[in-house]
Short mmCIF file of C-alpha atoms in Angstrom, two decimals:
data_model
loop_
_atom_site.label_atom_id
_atom_site.label_comp_id
_atom_site.label_asym_id
_atom_site.label_seq_id
_atom_site.Cartn_x
_atom_site.Cartn_y
_atom_site.Cartn_z
CA MET O 1 -39.22 -95.14 40.87
CA ALA O 2 -41.50 -92.86 38.94
CA THR O 3 -41.10 -90.19 41.54
CA THR O 4 -37.34 -90.25 41.20
CA LEU O 5 -37.44 -89.80 37.45
CA LEU O 6 -39.79 -86.87 37.68
CA THR O 7 -37.55 -85.21 40.20
CA ARG O 8 -34.48 -85.54 37.99
CA LYS O 9 -36.35 -84.14 34.97
CA SER O 10 -37.53 -81.18 36.99
CA LYS O 11 -34.00 -80.37 38.11
CA GLY O 12 -32.71 -80.66 34.58
CA ALA O 13 -35.32 -78.26 33.25
CA GLY O 14 -34.62 -75.77 36.02
CA SER O 15 -30.86 -75.77 35.45
CA ALA O 16 -31.32 -75.22 31.68
CA ALA O 17 -33.45 -72.05 32.21
CA ALA O 18 -30.92 -70.37 34.59
CA PRO O 19 -28.70 -67.62 32.96
CA PRO O 20 -24.96 -68.27 32.87
CA ALA O 21 -22.94 -66.79 35.71
CA GLY O 22 -20.26 -64.07 35.05
CA PRO O 23 -19.76 -61.69 32.05
CA VAL O 24 -20.71 -62.77 28.58
CA PRO O 25 -17.58 -63.16 26.43
CA ILE O 26 -17.23 -60.89 23.34
CA THR O 27 -17.02 -62.78 20.12
CA GLU O 28 -16.27 -61.78 16.53
CA ASP O 29 -19.96 -62.19 15.79
CA ALA O 30 -20.89 -59.18 18.04
CA PRO O 31 -22.96 -56.49 16.18
CA ARG O 32 -21.04 -53.41 14.94
CA ARG O 33 -22.24 -49.79 14.56
CA ARG O 34 -22.93 -48.80 10.98
CA ARG O 35 -21.37 -45.56 9.67
CA ARG O 36 -23.70 -42.99 8.19
CA PRO O 37 -23.05 -42.42 4.45
CA VAL O 38 -23.76 -38.65 4.77
CA VAL O 39 -21.06 -38.14 7.42
CA VAL O 40 -18.54 -40.16 5.44
CA GLY O 41 -19.30 -38.17 2.27
CA ALA O 42 -18.93 -34.83 4.09
CA GLY O 43 -15.56 -35.86 5.48
CA LEU O 44 -14.30 -36.86 2.05
CA ALA O 45 -15.53 -33.57 0.57
CA LEU O 46 -13.72 -31.51 3.22
CA ALA O 47 -10.54 -33.46 2.66
CA ALA O 48 -10.77 -32.84 -1.08
CA VAL O 49 -11.31 -29.08 -0.57
CA GLY O 50 -8.34 -28.90 1.78
CA ALA O 51 -6.15 -30.63 -0.76
CA LEU O 52 -7.25 -28.24 -3.52
CA VAL O 53 -6.54 -25.18 -1.34
CA ALA O 54 -3.08 -26.47 -0.53
CA VAL O 55 -2.33 -27.06 -4.21
CA TRP O 56 -3.61 -23.56 -5.09
CA GLN O 57 -1.43 -21.92 -2.43
CA VAL O 58 1.66 -23.72 -3.64
CA ASP O 59 0.82 -22.80 -7.22
CA GLU O 60 0.30 -19.12 -6.33
CA ALA O 61 3.59 -19.01 -4.43
CA GLY O 62 5.34 -20.46 -7.42
CA ASN O 63 3.78 -17.87 -9.78
CA ARG O 64 5.16 -14.82 -7.92
CA VAL O 65 7.55 -12.67 -9.91
CA PRO O 66 10.35 -10.33 -8.72
CA VAL O 67 9.63 -6.64 -9.30
CA ILE O 68 11.11 -3.31 -8.19
CA ALA O 69 9.93 -1.45 -5.06
CA LEU O 70 11.26 1.50 -3.07
CA ALA O 71 13.64 0.70 -0.20
CA HIS O 72 12.89 4.12 1.36
CA ASP O 73 11.11 7.37 0.58
CA VAL O 74 12.13 9.20 -2.60
CA LYS O 75 10.95 12.80 -2.98
CA ALA O 76 9.59 14.17 -6.22
CA GLY O 77 12.34 15.59 -8.39
CA GLU O 78 15.07 13.45 -6.85
CA THR O 79 17.19 11.14 -8.97
CA VAL O 80 16.48 7.46 -8.33
CA LYS O 81 19.64 5.62 -7.29
CA LYS O 82 20.34 1.90 -7.22
CA SER O 83 20.37 1.99 -3.42
CA ASP O 84 16.79 3.35 -3.51
CA LEU O 85 15.47 0.12 -5.01
CA VAL O 86 14.65 -3.26 -3.49
CA VAL O 87 13.25 -6.52 -4.87
CA ALA O 88 9.64 -7.45 -4.05
CA GLN O 89 7.83 -10.71 -4.85
CA VAL O 90 4.28 -10.21 -6.13
CA ALA O 91 1.65 -12.23 -7.97
CA PRO O 92 1.18 -11.14 -11.59
CA ASP O 93 -1.57 -8.52 -11.90
CA ALA O 94 -2.27 -6.59 -15.08
CA ALA O 95 -3.74 -3.72 -13.04
CA LEU O 96 -0.43 -3.03 -11.28
CA ALA O 97 2.12 -3.22 -14.14
CA PRO O 98 5.21 -3.02 -11.89
CA VAL O 99 8.67 -2.87 -13.43
CA PRO O 100 10.44 -6.28 -13.45
CA VAL O 101 13.81 -6.58 -11.73
CA GLY O 102 15.44 -7.20 -15.09
CA ARG O 103 14.61 -3.61 -16.08
CA SER O 104 16.06 -1.91 -13.00
CA GLY O 105 18.64 -0.26 -15.25
CA ASP O 106 15.82 1.63 -16.96
CA ILE O 107 14.79 3.20 -13.64
CA VAL O 108 18.13 4.11 -12.08
CA GLY O 109 19.18 7.63 -13.04
CA LYS O 110 15.68 8.87 -13.81
CA THR O 111 13.77 11.48 -11.83
CA ALA O 112 10.88 10.67 -9.47
CA ALA O 113 7.70 12.08 -11.01
CA ALA O 114 6.02 12.34 -7.58
CA ASP O 115 6.72 11.56 -3.95
CA LEU O 116 7.35 7.79 -3.78
CA PRO O 117 6.87 6.37 -0.26
CA LYS O 118 8.86 3.39 0.99
CA GLY O 119 7.41 0.09 -0.25
CA THR O 120 5.81 1.59 -3.35
CA LEU O 121 5.96 -0.63 -6.43
CA VAL O 122 7.82 1.20 -9.20
CA THR O 123 6.03 1.62 -12.53
CA ASP O 124 7.13 3.36 -15.71
CA ALA O 125 4.90 6.29 -14.73
CA SER O 126 6.73 6.68 -11.41
CA VAL O 127 9.76 8.28 -13.08
CA HIS O 128 10.60 10.41 -16.08
CA GLU O 129 13.64 11.41 -18.07
CA GLY O 130 15.62 14.52 -17.28
CA THR O 131 17.55 16.03 -14.44
CA PRO O 132 15.98 16.94 -11.10
CA ILE O 133 13.82 20.04 -11.43
CA ALA O 134 15.66 21.75 -8.54
CA LYS O 135 19.13 21.15 -9.99
CA GLY O 136 21.00 24.44 -10.37
CA ARG O 137 18.28 26.32 -8.49
CA ASP O 138 17.72 27.47 -4.93
CA THR O 139 14.82 25.99 -2.97
CA VAL O 140 12.72 28.38 -0.86
CA GLY O 141 9.82 27.39 1.39
CA ILE O 142 6.72 29.58 1.29
CA LEU O 143 4.15 29.44 4.10
CA ALA O 144 1.03 30.13 2.06
CA LYS O 145 -2.27 30.72 3.82
CA PRO O 146 -5.71 30.33 2.19
CA GLY O 147 -6.03 33.15 -0.31
CA GLN O 148 -2.31 33.13 -1.10
CA LEU O 149 -2.46 30.09 -3.36
CA PRO O 150 -5.03 28.51 -5.70
CA ALA O 151 -7.83 26.35 -4.34
CA GLN O 152 -6.68 23.70 -6.81
CA ARG O 153 -3.99 21.73 -5.01
CA LEU O 154 -0.57 22.28 -6.49
CA ARG O 155 1.52 19.37 -7.67
CA THR O 156 5.23 18.78 -7.86
CA GLY O 157 6.55 20.10 -11.15
CA ASP O 158 3.90 22.81 -11.55
CA ALA O 159 5.15 26.11 -12.98
CA VAL O 160 4.07 29.02 -10.78
CA ALA O 161 4.48 32.78 -10.63
CA LEU O 162 5.27 34.27 -7.22
CA ILE O 163 3.73 37.73 -6.94
CA HIS O 164 4.99 40.26 -4.41
CA THR O 165 1.95 41.49 -2.47
CA PRO O 166 3.22 43.75 0.31
CA GLN O 167 0.93 44.63 3.20
CA ASP O 168 2.75 47.78 4.29
CA ASP O 169 0.98 50.92 3.04
CA ALA O 170 4.16 52.72 1.98
CA VAL O 171 5.47 49.75 0.04
CA ALA O 172 2.03 49.14 -1.44
CA SER O 173 1.84 52.76 -2.65
CA LYS O 174 5.26 52.43 -4.24
CA SER O 175 4.22 49.19 -5.92
CA ALA O 176 1.02 50.83 -7.16
CA GLY O 177 3.05 53.26 -9.23
CA GLN O 178 4.75 50.43 -11.07
CA LYS O 179 3.37 48.92 -14.23
CA ALA O 180 3.31 45.43 -12.74
CA PRO O 181 4.11 43.92 -9.33
CA ASP O 182 7.41 42.17 -8.82
CA THR O 183 7.13 38.58 -10.03
CA ILE O 184 9.42 35.56 -9.73
CA ASN O 185 8.99 32.45 -11.83
CA ALA O 186 9.40 29.16 -9.97
CA ILE O 187 8.78 25.42 -10.08
CA VAL O 188 7.00 23.58 -7.26
CA VAL O 189 9.28 20.89 -5.80
CA GLY O 190 7.38 19.94 -2.64
CA LEU O 191 4.20 20.45 -0.65
CA SER O 192 3.24 19.89 2.96
CA SER O 193 -0.16 18.83 4.25
CA PRO O 194 -2.43 21.71 5.35
CA ASP O 195 -2.18 22.60 9.03
CA ALA O 196 -5.13 23.25 11.34
CA ASN O 197 -5.58 26.71 9.77
CA GLY O 198 -5.31 25.50 6.18
CA ALA O 199 -1.81 26.91 5.64
CA VAL O 200 0.53 24.96 3.38
CA VAL O 201 4.31 25.09 3.01
CA VAL O 202 5.18 25.18 -0.69
CA ASP O 203 8.80 24.46 -1.61
CA VAL O 204 9.74 26.19 -4.85
CA ALA O 205 12.89 26.15 -6.96
CA VAL O 206 14.03 29.58 -8.18
CA ALA O 207 17.10 31.11 -9.76
CA GLY O 208 19.86 31.95 -7.34
CA THR O 209 19.46 35.66 -8.08
CA ASP O 210 15.79 35.55 -7.03
CA SER O 211 16.06 33.57 -3.81
CA PRO O 212 17.06 36.51 -1.50
CA SER O 213 14.10 38.62 -2.61
CA LEU O 214 11.70 35.69 -2.34
CA ALA O 215 12.94 34.83 1.14
CA THR O 216 12.28 38.44 2.18
CA TRP O 217 8.76 38.40 0.73
CA THR O 218 8.06 35.11 2.44
CA ALA O 219 9.24 36.33 5.85
CA ARG O 220 6.79 39.23 5.57
CA GLY O 221 3.93 37.05 4.32
CA ALA O 222 3.84 39.17 1.18
CA VAL O 223 3.80 36.61 -1.59
CA THR O 224 0.96 35.07 -3.57
CA VAL O 225 1.33 31.85 -5.55
CA VAL O 226 -0.23 31.83 -9.01
CA LEU O 227 -0.48 28.60 -11.02
CA LYS O 228 0.58 29.25 -14.60
CA ALA O 229 -1.56 28.08 -17.46
CA ALA O 230 -0.46 24.87 -19.13
CA ILE O 231 1.11 25.41 -22.52
#
């Protein structure tokens, strides 16, 4: 009898120590991973910065103002027409001072003070009153090599004197007997960029009576450009 009881107790103790068969079921009491406060804080900070950038971009887009720009190239001395202008949207900038669209009437009809490339924002300094400087005059192009024009780069609107400087000995001797060389007064209306040899084409406006003589001088390379002193 005693033996039987001991045997039953031994079996009961053995069965209690054995691990349960099959997978352990997941319960709501299972441990969860804890989030790191630093990572959470960094994520919130990035989200806040992104929101601020988005608000700033929307605000900047809303602050743009319509101003006047050039629809295509306008050469110095040309009259600005309504078709030359286009509307551009820019952020306000005191350093630029472009002309607002509402003042386009103040620009149309004026003369370009310099060459205005396409896309240039128009300012009050871009134009000036008066008729084109070449109006009523003939325009002649002079191929001037180094030594035939000042080292100081000429600008549109400069007053110049065109001096006849013949290279032919006979013509030079005839000119030497004169009190002063033949001279033609002109206004610079355009300039090209120097070529590989430093030569520049200078477009000048002259009186119609002077253009044939100037064209002849130019064809012979016998003209020197002198920049007149400012008055």
